[in-house]
mmCIF file with all atom_site columns, C-alpha atoms in Angstrom:
data_model
loop_
_atom_site.group_PDB
_atom_site.id
_atom_site.type_symbol
_atom_site.label_atom_id
_atom_site.label_alt_id
_atom_site.label_comp_id
_atom_site.label_asym_id
_atom_site.label_entity_id
_atom_site.label_seq_id
_atom_site.pdbx_PDB_ins_code
_atom_site.Cartn_x
_atom_site.Cartn_y
_atom_site.Cartn_z
_atom_site.occupancy
_atom_site.B_iso_or_equiv
_atom_site.pdbx_formal_charge
_atom_site.auth_seq_id
_atom_site.auth_comp_id
_atom_site.auth_asym_id
_atom_site.auth_atom_id
_atom_site.pdbx_PDB_model_num
ATOM 1   C CA . ALA A 1 1   ? -86.721  -56.321 15.104 1.00 75.00 ? 9   ALA A CA 1
ATOM 2   C CA . GLN A 1 2   ? -88.498  -54.310 17.805 1.00 83.00 ? 10  GLN A CA 1
ATOM 3   C CA . THR A 1 3   ? -87.474  -51.073 19.265 1.00 91.00 ? 11  THR A CA 1
ATOM 4   C CA . VAL A 1 4   ? -88.349  -48.885 22.141 1.00 95.00 ? 12  VAL A CA 1
ATOM 5   C CA . THR A 1 5   ? -87.977  -45.587 22.795 1.00 96.00 ? 13  THR A CA 1
ATOM 6   C CA . GLN A 1 6   ? -88.050  -43.496 26.028 1.00 96.00 ? 14  GLN A CA 1
ATOM 7   C CA . SER A 1 7   ? -87.061  -39.813 24.930 1.00 95.00 ? 15  SER A CA 1
ATOM 8   C CA . GLN A 1 8   ? -86.961  -38.578 28.426 1.00 96.00 ? 16  GLN A CA 1
ATOM 9   C CA . PRO A 1 9   ? -83.516  -39.390 30.060 1.00 95.00 ? 17  PRO A CA 1
ATOM 10  C CA . GLU A 1 10  ? -84.392  -37.763 33.238 1.00 96.00 ? 18  GLU A CA 1
ATOM 11  C CA . MET A 1 11  ? -87.749  -36.499 35.113 1.00 97.00 ? 19  MET A CA 1
ATOM 12  C CA . SER A 1 12  ? -88.587  -34.726 38.372 1.00 97.00 ? 20  SER A CA 1
ATOM 13  C CA . VAL A 1 13  ? -91.914  -34.278 40.409 1.00 97.00 ? 21  VAL A CA 1
ATOM 14  C CA . GLN A 1 14  ? -92.830  -33.084 43.760 1.00 97.00 ? 22  GLN A CA 1
ATOM 15  C CA . GLU A 1 15  ? -94.387  -35.139 46.312 1.00 97.00 ? 23  GLU A CA 1
ATOM 16  C CA . ALA A 1 16  ? -97.851  -36.049 45.796 1.00 97.00 ? 24  ALA A CA 1
ATOM 17  C CA . GLU A 1 17  ? -98.239  -34.675 42.130 1.00 97.00 ? 25  GLU A CA 1
ATOM 18  C CA . THR A 1 18  ? -98.574  -36.552 38.893 1.00 98.00 ? 26  THR A CA 1
ATOM 19  C CA . VAL A 1 19  ? -95.974  -37.278 36.208 1.00 98.00 ? 27  VAL A CA 1
ATOM 20  C CA . THR A 1 20  ? -96.257  -38.964 33.359 1.00 98.00 ? 28  THR A CA 1
ATOM 21  C CA . LEU A 1 21  ? -93.351  -41.037 31.455 1.00 98.00 ? 29  LEU A CA 1
ATOM 22  C CA . SER A 1 22  ? -93.358  -41.525 27.748 1.00 98.00 ? 30  SER A CA 1
ATOM 23  C CA . CYS A 1 23  ? -92.704  -44.799 25.857 1.00 98.00 ? 31  CYS A CA 1
ATOM 24  C CA . THR A 1 24  ? -93.019  -45.355 21.768 1.00 97.00 ? 32  THR A CA 1
ATOM 25  C CA . TYR A 1 25  ? -92.229  -48.530 20.253 1.00 97.00 ? 33  TYR A CA 1
ATOM 26  C CA . ASP A 1 26  ? -92.137  -50.011 16.897 1.00 94.00 ? 34  ASP A CA 1
ATOM 27  C CA . THR A 1 27  ? -92.876  -53.499 15.558 1.00 91.00 ? 35  THR A CA 1
ATOM 28  C CA . SER A 1 28  ? -94.969  -55.109 12.940 1.00 88.00 ? 36  SER A CA 1
ATOM 29  C CA . GLU A 1 29  ? -96.304  -57.946 15.254 1.00 85.00 ? 37  GLU A CA 1
ATOM 30  C CA . SER A 1 30  ? -99.920  -57.647 16.116 1.00 83.00 ? 38  SER A CA 1
ATOM 31  C CA . ASN A 1 31  ? -100.260 -59.609 19.075 1.00 85.00 ? 39  ASN A CA 1
ATOM 32  C CA . TYR A 1 32  ? -97.649  -58.370 21.677 1.00 90.00 ? 40  TYR A CA 1
ATOM 33  C CA . TYR A 1 33  ? -96.941  -56.854 25.709 1.00 91.00 ? 41  TYR A CA 1
ATOM 34  C CA . LEU A 1 34  ? -95.845  -53.718 27.004 1.00 94.00 ? 42  LEU A CA 1
ATOM 35  C CA . PHE A 1 35  ? -94.303  -53.365 30.198 1.00 95.00 ? 43  PHE A CA 1
ATOM 36  C CA . TRP A 1 36  ? -93.035  -50.810 32.733 1.00 97.00 ? 44  TRP A CA 1
ATOM 37  C CA . TYR A 1 37  ? -90.063  -51.706 35.110 1.00 96.00 ? 45  TYR A CA 1
ATOM 38  C CA . LYS A 1 38  ? -88.934  -49.915 37.929 1.00 96.00 ? 46  LYS A CA 1
ATOM 39  C CA . GLN A 1 39  ? -85.261  -50.286 39.238 1.00 93.00 ? 47  GLN A CA 1
ATOM 40  C CA . PRO A 1 40  ? -84.532  -48.210 42.264 1.00 92.00 ? 48  PRO A CA 1
ATOM 41  C CA . PRO A 1 41  ? -80.913  -47.280 43.246 1.00 87.00 ? 49  PRO A CA 1
ATOM 42  C CA . SER A 1 42  ? -79.054  -50.265 44.069 1.00 81.00 ? 50  SER A CA 1
ATOM 43  C CA . ARG A 1 43  ? -81.725  -52.580 44.495 1.00 84.00 ? 51  ARG A CA 1
ATOM 44  C CA . GLN A 1 44  ? -83.596  -55.225 42.189 1.00 89.00 ? 52  GLN A CA 1
ATOM 45  C CA . MET A 1 45  ? -85.800  -54.501 39.593 1.00 92.00 ? 53  MET A CA 1
ATOM 46  C CA . ILE A 1 46  ? -89.807  -55.025 39.351 1.00 93.00 ? 54  ILE A CA 1
ATOM 47  C CA . LEU A 1 47  ? -92.450  -55.208 37.489 1.00 93.00 ? 55  LEU A CA 1
ATOM 48  C CA . VAL A 1 48  ? -94.812  -52.148 37.603 1.00 96.00 ? 56  VAL A CA 1
ATOM 49  C CA . ILE A 1 49  ? -97.669  -52.547 35.444 1.00 96.00 ? 57  ILE A CA 1
ATOM 50  C CA . ARG A 1 50  ? -98.227  -54.990 32.199 1.00 93.00 ? 58  ARG A CA 1
ATOM 51  C CA . GLN A 1 51  ? -100.268 -54.245 29.332 1.00 94.00 ? 59  GLN A CA 1
ATOM 52  C CA . GLU A 1 52  ? -101.654 -57.117 26.448 1.00 91.00 ? 60  GLU A CA 1
ATOM 53  C CA . ALA A 1 53  ? -102.035 -55.613 23.151 1.00 90.00 ? 61  ALA A CA 1
ATOM 54  C CA . TYR A 1 54  ? -105.145 -57.304 22.697 1.00 89.00 ? 62  TYR A CA 1
ATOM 55  C CA . LYS A 1 55  ? -106.731 -55.296 25.353 1.00 89.00 ? 63  LYS A CA 1
ATOM 56  C CA . GLN A 1 56  ? -107.988 -51.928 24.934 1.00 85.00 ? 64  GLN A CA 1
ATOM 57  C CA . GLN A 1 57  ? -108.675 -51.149 28.535 1.00 91.00 ? 65  GLN A CA 1
ATOM 58  C CA . ASN A 1 58  ? -105.505 -49.192 29.996 1.00 94.00 ? 66  ASN A CA 1
ATOM 59  C CA . ALA A 1 59  ? -103.957 -51.434 32.695 1.00 93.00 ? 67  ALA A CA 1
ATOM 60  C CA . THR A 1 60  ? -103.852 -49.825 36.215 1.00 94.00 ? 68  THR A CA 1
ATOM 61  C CA . GLU A 1 61  ? -102.424 -50.725 39.523 1.00 93.00 ? 69  GLU A CA 1
ATOM 62  C CA . ASN A 1 62  ? -103.109 -48.815 42.341 1.00 95.00 ? 70  ASN A CA 1
ATOM 63  C CA . ARG A 1 63  ? -101.370 -44.848 41.810 1.00 97.00 ? 71  ARG A CA 1
ATOM 64  C CA . PHE A 1 64  ? -100.027 -46.563 38.229 1.00 97.00 ? 72  PHE A CA 1
ATOM 65  C CA . SER A 1 65  ? -101.793 -46.120 35.188 1.00 97.00 ? 73  SER A CA 1
ATOM 66  C CA . VAL A 1 66  ? -100.952 -46.293 31.458 1.00 97.00 ? 74  VAL A CA 1
ATOM 67  C CA . ASN A 1 67  ? -102.296 -44.783 28.590 1.00 97.00 ? 75  ASN A CA 1
ATOM 68  C CA . PHE A 1 68  ? -101.875 -47.376 25.501 1.00 96.00 ? 76  PHE A CA 1
ATOM 69  C CA . GLN A 1 69  ? -102.517 -46.101 22.085 1.00 95.00 ? 77  GLN A CA 1
ATOM 70  C CA . LYS A 1 70  ? -102.031 -49.135 19.475 1.00 93.00 ? 78  LYS A CA 1
ATOM 71  C CA . ALA A 1 71  ? -102.186 -47.125 16.486 1.00 93.00 ? 79  ALA A CA 1
ATOM 72  C CA . ALA A 1 72  ? -99.880  -44.582 17.758 1.00 95.00 ? 80  ALA A CA 1
ATOM 73  C CA . LYS A 1 73  ? -97.528  -47.334 19.233 1.00 95.00 ? 81  LYS A CA 1
ATOM 74  C CA . SER A 1 74  ? -97.356  -45.211 22.445 1.00 96.00 ? 82  SER A CA 1
ATOM 75  C CA . PHE A 1 75  ? -97.281  -46.457 25.856 1.00 97.00 ? 83  PHE A CA 1
ATOM 76  C CA . SER A 1 76  ? -96.623  -43.898 28.525 1.00 97.00 ? 84  SER A CA 1
ATOM 77  C CA . LEU A 1 77  ? -96.974  -44.552 32.334 1.00 98.00 ? 85  LEU A CA 1
ATOM 78  C CA . LYS A 1 78  ? -98.745  -41.981 34.584 1.00 98.00 ? 86  LYS A CA 1
ATOM 79  C CA . ILE A 1 79  ? -97.609  -42.174 38.577 1.00 98.00 ? 87  ILE A CA 1
ATOM 80  C CA . SER A 1 80  ? -100.424 -40.536 40.464 1.00 97.00 ? 88  SER A CA 1
ATOM 81  C CA . ASP A 1 81  ? -100.038 -39.089 44.106 1.00 97.00 ? 89  ASP A CA 1
ATOM 82  C CA . SER A 1 82  ? -95.788  -39.568 43.682 1.00 97.00 ? 90  SER A CA 1
ATOM 83  C CA . GLN A 1 83  ? -93.867  -40.940 46.778 1.00 97.00 ? 91  GLN A CA 1
ATOM 84  C CA . LEU A 1 84  ? -90.484  -40.555 47.394 1.00 96.00 ? 92  LEU A CA 1
ATOM 85  C CA . GLY A 1 85  ? -90.273  -44.249 47.089 1.00 95.00 ? 93  GLY A CA 1
ATOM 86  C CA . ASP A 1 86  ? -91.027  -43.845 43.356 1.00 97.00 ? 94  ASP A CA 1
ATOM 87  C CA . THR A 1 87  ? -87.489  -42.298 42.728 1.00 97.00 ? 95  THR A CA 1
ATOM 88  C CA . ALA A 1 88  ? -86.168  -44.755 40.617 1.00 96.00 ? 96  ALA A CA 1
ATOM 89  C CA . MET A 1 89  ? -84.871  -45.538 36.811 1.00 96.00 ? 97  MET A CA 1
ATOM 90  C CA . TYR A 1 90  ? -87.958  -46.795 34.736 1.00 97.00 ? 98  TYR A CA 1
ATOM 91  C CA . PHE A 1 91  ? -87.918  -48.888 31.829 1.00 97.00 ? 99  PHE A CA 1
ATOM 92  C CA . CYS A 1 92  ? -90.396  -49.577 28.924 1.00 97.00 ? 100 CYS A CA 1
ATOM 93  C CA . ALA A 1 93  ? -90.333  -53.067 27.730 1.00 94.00 ? 101 ALA A CA 1
ATOM 94  C CA . PHE A 1 94  ? -91.834  -54.841 25.150 1.00 93.00 ? 102 PHE A CA 1
ATOM 95  C CA . ASN A 1 95  ? -92.465  -58.772 24.242 1.00 89.00 ? 103 ASN A CA 1
ATOM 96  C CA . ALA A 1 96  ? -93.439  -60.035 21.170 1.00 83.00 ? 104 ALA A CA 1
ATOM 97  C CA . GLY A 1 97  ? -94.676  -63.222 22.480 1.00 72.00 ? 105 GLY A CA 1
ATOM 98  C CA . GLY A 1 98  ? -94.979  -66.166 19.809 1.00 66.00 ? 106 GLY A CA 1
ATOM 99  C CA . THR A 1 99  ? -91.273  -67.664 19.379 1.00 59.00 ? 107 THR A CA 1
ATOM 100 C CA . SER A 1 100 ? -89.809  -64.437 21.209 1.00 59.00 ? 108 SER A CA 1
ATOM 101 C CA . TYR A 1 101 ? -91.935  -65.557 24.276 1.00 61.00 ? 109 TYR A CA 1
ATOM 102 C CA . GLY A 1 102 ? -90.339  -64.311 27.448 1.00 68.00 ? 110 GLY A CA 1
ATOM 103 C CA . LYS A 1 103 ? -87.442  -61.995 25.392 1.00 81.00 ? 111 LYS A CA 1
ATOM 104 C CA . LEU A 1 104 ? -87.616  -58.508 26.460 1.00 88.00 ? 112 LEU A CA 1
ATOM 105 C CA . THR A 1 105 ? -86.478  -55.586 24.599 1.00 90.00 ? 113 THR A CA 1
ATOM 106 C CA . PHE A 1 106 ? -86.151  -52.293 26.860 1.00 93.00 ? 114 PHE A CA 1
ATOM 107 C CA . GLY A 1 107 ? -85.913  -48.559 26.286 1.00 94.00 ? 115 GLY A CA 1
ATOM 108 C CA . GLN A 1 108 ? -83.272  -46.358 27.470 1.00 94.00 ? 116 GLN A CA 1
ATOM 109 C CA . GLY A 1 109 ? -84.790  -45.872 30.848 1.00 95.00 ? 117 GLY A CA 1
ATOM 110 C CA . THR A 1 110 ? -86.145  -42.592 32.514 1.00 97.00 ? 118 THR A CA 1
ATOM 111 C CA . ILE A 1 111 ? -84.722  -41.643 35.905 1.00 96.00 ? 119 ILE A CA 1
ATOM 112 C CA . LEU A 1 112 ? -87.233  -40.024 37.913 1.00 97.00 ? 120 LEU A CA 1
ATOM 113 C CA . THR A 1 113 ? -86.895  -38.290 41.033 1.00 97.00 ? 121 THR A CA 1
ATOM 114 C CA . VAL A 1 114 ? -89.454  -37.249 43.513 1.00 97.00 ? 122 VAL A CA 1
ATOM 115 C CA . HIS A 1 115 ? -88.464  -34.394 45.726 1.00 96.00 ? 123 HIS A CA 1
ATOM 116 C CA . PRO A 1 116 ? -90.220  -33.807 49.132 1.00 95.00 ? 124 PRO A CA 1
ATOM 117 C CA . GLU B 2 1   ? -88.569  -59.210 46.745 1.00 56.00 ? 4   GLU B CA 1
ATOM 118 C CA . ALA B 2 2   ? -88.198  -62.258 44.484 1.00 63.00 ? 5   ALA B CA 1
ATOM 119 C CA . ASP B 2 3   ? -86.299  -65.343 45.346 1.00 91.00 ? 6   ASP B CA 1
ATOM 120 C CA . ILE B 2 4   ? -83.413  -65.044 42.955 1.00 95.00 ? 7   ILE B CA 1
ATOM 121 C CA . TYR B 2 5   ? -79.556  -64.397 43.686 1.00 95.00 ? 8   TYR B CA 1
ATOM 122 C CA . GLN B 2 6   ? -76.491  -63.424 42.000 1.00 97.00 ? 9   GLN B CA 1
ATOM 123 C CA . THR B 2 7   ? -73.147  -63.746 43.513 1.00 96.00 ? 10  THR B CA 1
ATOM 124 C CA . PRO B 2 8   ? -70.777  -61.918 43.779 1.00 96.00 ? 11  PRO B CA 1
ATOM 125 C CA . ARG B 2 9   ? -72.670  -58.281 43.979 1.00 95.00 ? 12  ARG B CA 1
ATOM 126 C CA . TYR B 2 10  ? -69.356  -56.911 43.058 1.00 96.00 ? 13  TYR B CA 1
ATOM 127 C CA . LEU B 2 11  ? -66.303  -58.170 41.317 1.00 97.00 ? 14  LEU B CA 1
ATOM 128 C CA . VAL B 2 12  ? -62.971  -56.388 40.520 1.00 97.00 ? 15  VAL B CA 1
ATOM 129 C CA . ILE B 2 13  ? -60.661  -58.637 38.245 1.00 96.00 ? 16  ILE B CA 1
ATOM 130 C CA . GLY B 2 14  ? -57.507  -58.458 36.331 1.00 96.00 ? 17  GLY B CA 1
ATOM 131 C CA . THR B 2 15  ? -57.572  -58.649 32.538 1.00 96.00 ? 18  THR B CA 1
ATOM 132 C CA . GLY B 2 16  ? -57.260  -62.651 31.057 1.00 95.00 ? 19  GLY B CA 1
ATOM 133 C CA . LYS B 2 17  ? -58.621  -63.813 34.642 1.00 95.00 ? 20  LYS B CA 1
ATOM 134 C CA . LYS B 2 18  ? -61.609  -66.453 33.963 1.00 96.00 ? 21  LYS B CA 1
ATOM 135 C CA . ILE B 2 19  ? -64.711  -65.492 35.977 1.00 96.00 ? 22  ILE B CA 1
ATOM 136 C CA . THR B 2 20  ? -68.106  -67.129 36.843 1.00 97.00 ? 23  THR B CA 1
ATOM 137 C CA . LEU B 2 21  ? -71.406  -65.081 37.737 1.00 97.00 ? 24  LEU B CA 1
ATOM 138 C CA . GLU B 2 22  ? -73.358  -67.237 39.740 1.00 97.00 ? 25  GLU B CA 1
ATOM 139 C CA . CYS B 2 23  ? -77.334  -66.738 39.161 1.00 98.00 ? 26  CYS B CA 1
ATOM 140 C CA . SER B 2 24  ? -80.121  -69.142 41.105 1.00 97.00 ? 27  SER B CA 1
ATOM 141 C CA . GLN B 2 25  ? -83.498  -68.799 41.986 1.00 96.00 ? 28  GLN B CA 1
ATOM 142 C CA . THR B 2 26  ? -85.894  -70.954 44.288 1.00 94.00 ? 29  THR B CA 1
ATOM 143 C CA . MET B 2 27  ? -89.392  -70.362 42.669 1.00 91.00 ? 30  MET B CA 1
ATOM 144 C CA . GLY B 2 28  ? -88.933  -73.055 39.961 1.00 90.00 ? 31  GLY B CA 1
ATOM 145 C CA . HIS B 2 29  ? -88.851  -71.236 37.034 1.00 92.00 ? 32  HIS B CA 1
ATOM 146 C CA . ASP B 2 30  ? -88.139  -72.831 33.752 1.00 91.00 ? 33  ASP B CA 1
ATOM 147 C CA . LYS B 2 31  ? -86.970  -69.595 31.886 1.00 92.00 ? 34  LYS B CA 1
ATOM 148 C CA . MET B 2 32  ? -83.856  -67.715 32.846 1.00 94.00 ? 35  MET B CA 1
ATOM 149 C CA . TYR B 2 33  ? -82.356  -64.532 31.466 1.00 95.00 ? 36  TYR B CA 1
ATOM 150 C CA . TRP B 2 34  ? -78.728  -62.720 31.224 1.00 96.00 ? 37  TRP B CA 1
ATOM 151 C CA . TYR B 2 35  ? -78.875  -58.735 30.615 1.00 95.00 ? 38  TYR B CA 1
ATOM 152 C CA . GLN B 2 36  ? -76.130  -56.540 30.112 1.00 95.00 ? 39  GLN B CA 1
ATOM 153 C CA . GLN B 2 37  ? -76.444  -53.051 31.433 1.00 93.00 ? 40  GLN B CA 1
ATOM 154 C CA . ASP B 2 38  ? -73.825  -50.115 31.353 1.00 88.00 ? 41  ASP B CA 1
ATOM 155 C CA . PRO B 2 39  ? -74.181  -47.293 33.818 1.00 79.00 ? 42  PRO B CA 1
ATOM 156 C CA . GLY B 2 40  ? -77.758  -45.736 33.589 1.00 76.00 ? 43  GLY B CA 1
ATOM 157 C CA . MET B 2 41  ? -78.112  -47.349 30.415 1.00 83.00 ? 44  MET B CA 1
ATOM 158 C CA . GLU B 2 42  ? -80.758  -49.932 28.797 1.00 85.00 ? 45  GLU B CA 1
ATOM 159 C CA . LEU B 2 43  ? -80.467  -53.718 29.123 1.00 90.00 ? 46  LEU B CA 1
ATOM 160 C CA . HIS B 2 44  ? -79.639  -56.108 26.771 1.00 91.00 ? 47  HIS B CA 1
ATOM 161 C CA . LEU B 2 45  ? -80.366  -59.663 26.589 1.00 91.00 ? 48  LEU B CA 1
ATOM 162 C CA . ILE B 2 46  ? -77.272  -61.517 26.185 1.00 94.00 ? 49  ILE B CA 1
ATOM 163 C CA . HIS B 2 47  ? -78.481  -65.162 26.933 1.00 95.00 ? 50  HIS B CA 1
ATOM 164 C CA . TYR B 2 48  ? -81.494  -66.777 27.814 1.00 93.00 ? 51  TYR B CA 1
ATOM 165 C CA . SER B 2 49  ? -82.602  -70.890 28.545 1.00 94.00 ? 52  SER B CA 1
ATOM 166 C CA . TYR B 2 50  ? -85.703  -72.148 28.505 1.00 90.00 ? 53  TYR B CA 1
ATOM 167 C CA . GLY B 2 51  ? -85.185  -75.281 30.246 1.00 92.00 ? 54  GLY B CA 1
ATOM 168 C CA . VAL B 2 52  ? -82.649  -77.745 31.597 1.00 94.00 ? 55  VAL B CA 1
ATOM 169 C CA . ASN B 2 53  ? -79.939  -78.237 28.794 1.00 94.00 ? 56  ASN B CA 1
ATOM 170 C CA . SER B 2 54  ? -81.578  -75.305 26.764 1.00 92.00 ? 57  SER B CA 1
ATOM 171 C CA . THR B 2 55  ? -79.411  -72.028 26.093 1.00 94.00 ? 58  THR B CA 1
ATOM 172 C CA . GLU B 2 56  ? -79.675  -69.443 23.415 1.00 92.00 ? 59  GLU B CA 1
ATOM 173 C CA . LYS B 2 57  ? -77.791  -66.494 22.264 1.00 91.00 ? 60  LYS B CA 1
ATOM 174 C CA . GLY B 2 58  ? -79.520  -63.096 22.942 1.00 88.00 ? 61  GLY B CA 1
ATOM 175 C CA . ASP B 2 59  ? -79.734  -59.844 20.980 1.00 82.00 ? 62  ASP B CA 1
ATOM 176 C CA . LEU B 2 60  ? -76.698  -58.496 21.904 1.00 83.00 ? 63  LEU B CA 1
ATOM 177 C CA . SER B 2 61  ? -73.324  -60.427 21.199 1.00 82.00 ? 64  SER B CA 1
ATOM 178 C CA . SER B 2 62  ? -71.469  -61.368 24.223 1.00 85.00 ? 65  SER B CA 1
ATOM 179 C CA . GLU B 2 63  ? -68.245  -63.528 24.332 1.00 89.00 ? 66  GLU B CA 1
ATOM 180 C CA . SER B 2 64  ? -69.613  -64.867 27.436 1.00 93.00 ? 67  SER B CA 1
ATOM 181 C CA . THR B 2 65  ? -71.249  -68.422 27.871 1.00 94.00 ? 68  THR B CA 1
ATOM 182 C CA . VAL B 2 66  ? -73.571  -69.922 30.041 1.00 96.00 ? 69  VAL B CA 1
ATOM 183 C CA . SER B 2 67  ? -75.167  -73.474 31.005 1.00 95.00 ? 70  SER B CA 1
ATOM 184 C CA . ARG B 2 68  ? -78.151  -74.971 32.453 1.00 96.00 ? 71  ARG B CA 1
ATOM 185 C CA . ILE B 2 69  ? -77.406  -77.973 33.886 1.00 96.00 ? 72  ILE B CA 1
ATOM 186 C CA . ARG B 2 70  ? -80.245  -77.703 36.810 1.00 96.00 ? 73  ARG B CA 1
ATOM 187 C CA . THR B 2 71  ? -83.678  -75.578 36.833 1.00 95.00 ? 74  THR B CA 1
ATOM 188 C CA . GLU B 2 72  ? -82.673  -73.184 39.642 1.00 96.00 ? 75  GLU B CA 1
ATOM 189 C CA . HIS B 2 73  ? -79.141  -72.494 38.423 1.00 97.00 ? 76  HIS B CA 1
ATOM 190 C CA . PHE B 2 74  ? -77.792  -70.524 35.270 1.00 97.00 ? 77  PHE B CA 1
ATOM 191 C CA . PRO B 2 75  ? -74.366  -69.562 35.623 1.00 98.00 ? 78  PRO B CA 1
ATOM 192 C CA . LEU B 2 76  ? -72.509  -67.151 33.250 1.00 97.00 ? 79  LEU B CA 1
ATOM 193 C CA . THR B 2 77  ? -68.489  -67.667 32.513 1.00 96.00 ? 80  THR B CA 1
ATOM 194 C CA . LEU B 2 78  ? -66.080  -65.438 30.764 1.00 94.00 ? 81  LEU B CA 1
ATOM 195 C CA . GLU B 2 79  ? -63.232  -67.408 29.925 1.00 94.00 ? 82  GLU B CA 1
ATOM 196 C CA . SER B 2 80  ? -60.873  -64.520 29.475 1.00 94.00 ? 83  SER B CA 1
ATOM 197 C CA . ALA B 2 81  ? -61.857  -60.924 30.951 1.00 94.00 ? 84  ALA B CA 1
ATOM 198 C CA . ARG B 2 82  ? -61.084  -57.723 29.414 1.00 94.00 ? 85  ARG B CA 1
ATOM 199 C CA . PRO B 2 83  ? -61.960  -54.304 29.975 1.00 95.00 ? 86  PRO B CA 1
ATOM 200 C CA . SER B 2 84  ? -64.667  -53.950 27.857 1.00 93.00 ? 87  SER B CA 1
ATOM 201 C CA . HIS B 2 85  ? -66.676  -56.670 29.885 1.00 94.00 ? 88  HIS B CA 1
ATOM 202 C CA . THR B 2 86  ? -66.753  -54.235 32.495 1.00 95.00 ? 89  THR B CA 1
ATOM 203 C CA . SER B 2 87  ? -70.727  -53.388 32.918 1.00 95.00 ? 90  SER B CA 1
ATOM 204 C CA . GLN B 2 88  ? -73.541  -54.841 35.232 1.00 95.00 ? 91  GLN B CA 1
ATOM 205 C CA . TYR B 2 89  ? -75.030  -58.134 34.377 1.00 96.00 ? 92  TYR B CA 1
ATOM 206 C CA . LEU B 2 90  ? -78.392  -58.962 35.394 1.00 96.00 ? 93  LEU B CA 1
ATOM 207 C CA . CYS B 2 91  ? -80.223  -62.073 35.640 1.00 96.00 ? 94  CYS B CA 1
ATOM 208 C CA . ALA B 2 92  ? -83.902  -62.824 35.426 1.00 95.00 ? 95  ALA B CA 1
ATOM 209 C CA . SER B 2 93  ? -86.410  -65.971 35.839 1.00 94.00 ? 96  SER B CA 1
ATOM 210 C CA . SER B 2 94  ? -89.940  -66.169 34.885 1.00 90.00 ? 97  SER B CA 1
ATOM 211 C CA . ALA B 2 95  ? -92.470  -68.941 35.170 1.00 85.00 ? 98  ALA B CA 1
ATOM 212 C CA . PRO B 2 96  ? -94.368  -71.277 32.390 1.00 78.00 ? 99  PRO B CA 1
ATOM 213 C CA . GLY B 2 97  ? -97.578  -70.093 30.491 1.00 74.00 ? 100 GLY B CA 1
ATOM 214 C CA . LEU B 2 98  ? -98.754  -66.649 30.598 1.00 70.00 ? 101 LEU B CA 1
ATOM 215 C CA . ALA B 2 99  ? -97.393  -65.765 34.065 1.00 63.00 ? 102 ALA B CA 1
ATOM 216 C CA . GLY B 2 100 ? -93.826  -65.860 32.302 1.00 70.00 ? 103 GLY B CA 1
ATOM 217 C CA . LEU B 2 101 ? -94.445  -62.579 30.986 1.00 78.00 ? 104 LEU B CA 1
ATOM 218 C CA . THR B 2 102 ? -93.403  -61.207 34.283 1.00 85.00 ? 105 THR B CA 1
ATOM 219 C CA . GLN B 2 103 ? -89.776  -61.222 34.872 1.00 90.00 ? 106 GLN B CA 1
ATOM 220 C CA . TYR B 2 104 ? -88.099  -61.691 38.428 1.00 92.00 ? 107 TYR B CA 1
ATOM 221 C CA . PHE B 2 105 ? -84.614  -59.821 38.498 1.00 94.00 ? 108 PHE B CA 1
ATOM 222 C CA . GLY B 2 106 ? -81.762  -60.229 40.653 1.00 95.00 ? 109 GLY B CA 1
ATOM 223 C CA . PRO B 2 107 ? -79.726  -57.959 42.219 1.00 93.00 ? 110 PRO B CA 1
ATOM 224 C CA . GLY B 2 108 ? -77.012  -57.741 39.626 1.00 94.00 ? 111 GLY B CA 1
ATOM 225 C CA . THR B 2 109 ? -73.380  -58.380 39.420 1.00 96.00 ? 112 THR B CA 1
ATOM 226 C CA . ARG B 2 110 ? -71.217  -54.821 39.023 1.00 95.00 ? 113 ARG B CA 1
ATOM 227 C CA . LEU B 2 111 ? -68.379  -56.289 36.988 1.00 96.00 ? 114 LEU B CA 1
ATOM 228 C CA . THR B 2 112 ? -65.083  -54.125 36.634 1.00 96.00 ? 115 THR B CA 1
ATOM 229 C CA . VAL B 2 113 ? -62.126  -55.592 34.629 1.00 96.00 ? 116 VAL B CA 1
ATOM 230 C CA . LEU B 2 114 ? -58.984  -53.797 35.123 1.00 95.00 ? 117 LEU B CA 1
#
């Protein structure tokens, strides 16, 4: 079974600054997928960024980027130029692929607050 | 936002009542999922479906049941609600193939059982 751990229950950052959210995972799989999802207050959960384990290059999506360290089983999310709209709960998630295709295992979540 | 809908958004009900939480999507996705999320907590998969007439239990044991008679519809039923069922229930769907790695979530149903 896979586990996903987010050790930061809450984080805060000033608008326009950079913040990094941490995530570690445990798996015996060699090929898998990692995700960061964002759940704004009272709004739908949406995908922020996705990383395929077989890709060495870190994924980026505009202001969002990841630091994927496969050997250390670490998958952190960096948000640059933070905006008020980034305030949300962020979940790290794991998908083992194969027969588990589509099934996600989530971390505990990190509440991020962006202050003006 | 994604075309996936859940009704009702909020439900307060007494113990012992039968309830059905509705989930529908208009994206033609073959895979659909139900997650349970306690306030401020992680999501746990309770049911999933890879297509019509296909349903499986997820990682978290649940007394609820699901059905998938139509591609777009994936309702969740509790035959006899109890206070321990109080939680938020999120429905999600994903497309076939590698595109199916991305799940699209509904707005959730917040259930309170008195």
